[in-house]
């Protein structure tokens, strides 16, 4: 059983608390820090916390607290992490880890030097669908991974600090792209080095300084490509989809708008209020159990189990730092309009990979291009003659 | 925190234990009864039970046990419930409650007389999608409910006792229809009396005595219709869908084959093994988190919370008894080839309802039939003249 | 090239004309009959007809007309067909053929005696998806067909005569069920005799005499089951789905609300008008090419090719008559509340079938019930011992 | 009625002929040119052509020919077009127009100088779904268009010449990207200038010189973004999807793998052969009517109607040239690793656009960022204070 201090009483802090208390969970949020007394007190009432305060260190250092959970705006992550380091408290932090690679690296190094447990709350790398998909990929169901895309777009965040570039550190890339980048990195392999990034980012609609729409490509050392598509100006709800291509298969995951629950309502039948939809009538596509389907339950289970068993969780500060480094390159690329190297002063995976050789031999004289069943029922192979480089079709039946 | 004794170490007992221990759950399966020593011991090892036995009463009466969870073949439910009654232990029972209405009524009356807590483990009335859908229906999002269908078909059950009519008490109606009937009953209203049933049932494919395919209609006192479609001979995986029609809306739920996770694999990339699919290659449609998506978590949460707080759970022995009575009528109808009355010696809901009047007035002289936008952009209403009974179309724009 | 006379200038007549003129089609609608001069003239203008009249026989007997296309209310079909018989004109008629089996039988016998070409315009048995599905079924992709369901529900028809039981002859069973019955009959086999029908029908919502919601089961001589679900009170658009179960496979066809075109609009961007949807904002699901996707093009191609080549089209007056006979039994069953025999004074298919034997032998001593891959990776077969009737599970790996 | 000469007897020539003859079409393929006698003769037999030859000019200049349809490998397009110019024959050409912008520009200028009718056979800009989507966009259903993506990936082309860079002129960008670029250009507006392109392209799997996977972004002068995703190494069938984002809405089109037709087959039931699928068993997703659903019918209708009426078709050689110019920039970008300007020596659309101002005023002192319904039912607006630049949340209910 773990006693948690929550730092931050906003939307995400509440989501976390609901997951932790969950379905008869044995862990408890025992303390809450918020910037305003009113919010702290309200949160403490709602979730049965024993202790609340507007003094961050008082909460972090409270003796009943085992683990500190940071659910604060991006610009306060480092301060909060350093408070945990100072008081040697285990810490888990919401995404993104920092506003940039430098902040993230400092946090990573500080927790490692302090020897405290530190987890990176990348919930979308813990959704049940993602976990199953990743397991299938690791078992080889898709062969060699060629491309992994993740898309997260919606009509914009809930809290006002997101819209302020100083507090947030960036726009939708930092807010949403951090998920997408880490999702792709998992599918491609966490030990494969992201080497360069090409990114387009623009403020297309909103009256803000940060980008509200961005698309990026991340090239990995083995030739695989990660892709992120993020936006705060999507209409129709929340679009949360992953796609993976491998030499032997394909994965498509839809985590929100099309998960098998469809409702039409004229809106005349009652006071029905739709969640996370842009209207209360017409066709609506609710998600069954957001807290579970978005990965919060499996995430905290991994975090608290790892903490208790002295193990490393699946998502660490190191991962958060790699993601921040990729995002930094994305921002540089959006300005320079060319591919930008990912700057990774610390790298713990493989080095020196090349794109794996991909020639598939058919027989001594030919490479295989493709096998297929034609329109008219013929089974054919397309071959390349090694000697001449010519392309020949051969019918098998 | 609840200490549970599991009776039965098969497929469903294991599913239950996994849900109860779940994501850092605080409840524990502390004792296990199985008919064979080997199975009891294996289960105890796998789930960390303190006590195992092949003596059912020894397990039920074990002092550390708070709640008994019956996960046994249908023909042993009554015996097991009576053991709980004897030892005054709280009990929750897998579906269907009995093999028929008489058994179910006896169990219901026994637990009520004994004053013990008793819950009916109707997991599919606890899936997150179902709970949200039901809440929407209760808020009026669909208006007056006209029809509620539930379909559960798959290629046949796992354990051999299901195929034996004596142990099971019936075929796919009893095994799967119990879910479908209770789902529809929830949408239509548990206080609305099911009055008669029309059912077709046949053994179309399997070498068994019981039906392997059945379709039924359940008429409720207010004119609403429940429909069940059940089969053990469906090909393609598990088809689990609900559909609800109301005067103001529609709900479609797909709980298995189309939930937003799609994978194609050639099967050549590794040792990948697909779950609950009929093959390991081609397009596959896994479910993210079966234990949660099929309702087990929310079900046990309701059961154990209700037990601790002295409340009635959402699904009780009374509900199980009503379902069994509907199933009895279905079996009679399949033989008699006509609508058969539902025999409910105990009924605790509304009585004497008629089909609600449904005439929607347009103005003093007309009823409204329909408003629509035509192909060519005209907004029209279709009306019925009260006096003449004639139908007239009126253009509004 | 065929010259067509259209009888009826309403919604369906226009749809037919658009299909016939289609994408640079070579056939022409040269004459139009409507009950009102205004409508006849308007139709003639819109589709370039040479001749229009409010005198049905004048149109039918016009010398330039090769084929008469009946697109009139149900109660005028017989009169119109008899005019074609009198003038020996080829005739194709919209669905249902008659208001009941007697009318339909008279029409069938009249055209056969007259020796004129006669086609039944059952468009939903000509949709591209249906044609491919039927071809797959005939090639054996689904094995033995066990069940074929067709569902057609929407918020009610366009023209006022549909709501009038005298003109229409019935409600949604006659209007929509005729499609569903013939679709199932095709999948099960047109030579298999429909023997009895069980039907529930009710006026749940609309101020009309006819049923606005009905569900029926049609039992075929070989044990297969057809199912129809029809309603005029569905909310959310037009629900048009077929499902087929066979011993070796499954088919699901969605012909309207989910065909791969999804649009969300706030409705604030312009004067956009959605077709066949219940609103102009929110999530909408248009069909790409209704005339083609609903089967009109392939239907008229078959009709006119058959006419020119002296062949029988896929859907004939005989088929229309069988469907009417099934519908008659459905109406009788809705009243009698029991299964009703289908009355077929003329039957041209197989006779005396029984449910095919379905015992699949595993080895000399066992029948096979099921092969499966379990949760934990074991490959098992479920068998029934021939001698004892006992059920045994055997692990293969 | 049009008499067509087909140049090329391969896969695409046959597809074209089937569309033209179609459902009782009035147009005819009367002559065929193929490089081999055998193929020419076979095609003439299959489609009832009066004349066949291996001499291209003999076919083009044949007196009975009204329109020449070029269905040849990319490297012969210019030669074939010039033959039409020489003989003043109307011409329609398969996609891409040329292997590069220079070839395309020469062809465009030649047909314009010759004053002959010339159409660009961009079928995917004529699919029924695309046409309806485009009409909705033009009516404003999506507001201002921000992004338009088109994805076309499959396991590689049928004919061997595609794999040969010399004949094809490139890889999947040229083969598939030409569709994607023109689709996005239509949604964004054909009068909006594509100004620069960023592209990643790689040979990830196949033993060929050209790229087998590529992703690109096309920036338009008004700030909108087109995106193409193309590959010859996708597994699972043909993935053909478009997505459009506007300020007021979203469009998702799936043209192949998920169009409402789903079939499961064990493959044991017969000799069933699946089309365009990678296997003959498991879950398959056929398309109803490929020729119509992929746009061929509407395309030829527009082409032949335009030819007869002396009008410009929706897709012209000018469009083909713009697409080729965008592709050229994509290839340059894939090498240079930076955004590359689109070189358009001829441009006939708008000039000098800037990204439209997008600040939405809420009141005199604030811009509106977002309106939303929160989790807990509050209606809130997120605003930006014009003076201070601060972000404030305001509750409306």
PDB file of C-alpha atoms in Angstrom, chain B residues 18 24 32 39 70 72-73 85 113 129 136 143 183 198-199 212 216 218 220 255 270 283 299 301 312 329 348:
ATOM      1  CA  UNK B  18      -7.760 -11.779 -11.693  1.00  0.00           C
ATOM      2  CA  UNK B  24      -3.445  -3.231  -6.724  1.00  0.00           C
ATOM      3  CA  UNK B  32     -10.393 -22.079  -2.898  1.00  0.00           C
ATOM      4  CA  UNK B  39      -6.838 -27.997  -9.385  1.00  0.00           C
ATOM      5  CA  UNK B  70     -19.631 -19.293  -6.591  1.00  0.00           C
ATOM      6  CA  UNK B  72     -19.263 -23.618 -10.373  1.00  0.00           C
ATOM      7  CA  UNK B  73     -21.309 -25.437 -13.017  1.00  0.00           C
ATOM      8  CA  UNK B  85     -27.143 -20.036   3.960  1.00  0.00           C
ATOM      9  CA  UNK B 113     -34.762 -15.661   4.940  1.00  0.00           C
ATOM     10  CA  UNK B 129     -19.985   0.971 -21.851  1.00  0.00           C
ATOM     11  CA  UNK B 136     -27.767   8.070 -20.620  1.00  0.00           C
ATOM     12  CA  UNK B 143     -36.710   9.134 -24.851  1.00  0.00           C
ATOM     13  CA  UNK B 183     -29.210  -6.281 -20.405  1.00  0.00           C
ATOM     14  CA  UNK B 198     -41.531 -16.014 -28.128  1.00  0.00           C
ATOM     15  CA  UNK B 199     -38.467 -18.095 -28.860  1.00  0.00           C
ATOM     16  CA  UNK B 212     -26.716 -24.252 -30.134  1.00  0.00           C
ATOM     17  CA  UNK B 216     -36.156 -14.754 -28.646  1.00  0.00           C
ATOM     18  CA  UNK B 218     -39.556 -10.733 -24.596  1.00  0.00           C
ATOM     19  CA  UNK B 220     -42.870  -6.121 -21.455  1.00  0.00           C
ATOM     20  CA  UNK B 255     -18.016  -5.006 -26.737  1.00  0.00           C
ATOM     21  CA  UNK B 270       7.165 -14.593 -34.877  1.00  0.00           C
ATOM     22  CA  UNK B 283      -6.951  -9.219 -39.536  1.00  0.00           C
ATOM     23  CA  UNK B 299     -19.084  -5.667 -10.758  1.00  0.00           C
ATOM     24  CA  UNK B 301     -16.547  -3.068  -6.781  1.00  0.00           C
ATOM     25  CA  UNK B 312     -28.219  -3.829  -2.173  1.00  0.00           C
ATOM     26  CA  UNK B 329     -40.805 -19.224 -20.826  1.00  0.00           C
ATOM     27  CA  UNK B 348     -41.730  -6.542  -6.961  1.00  0.00           C
TER      28      UNK B 348
END
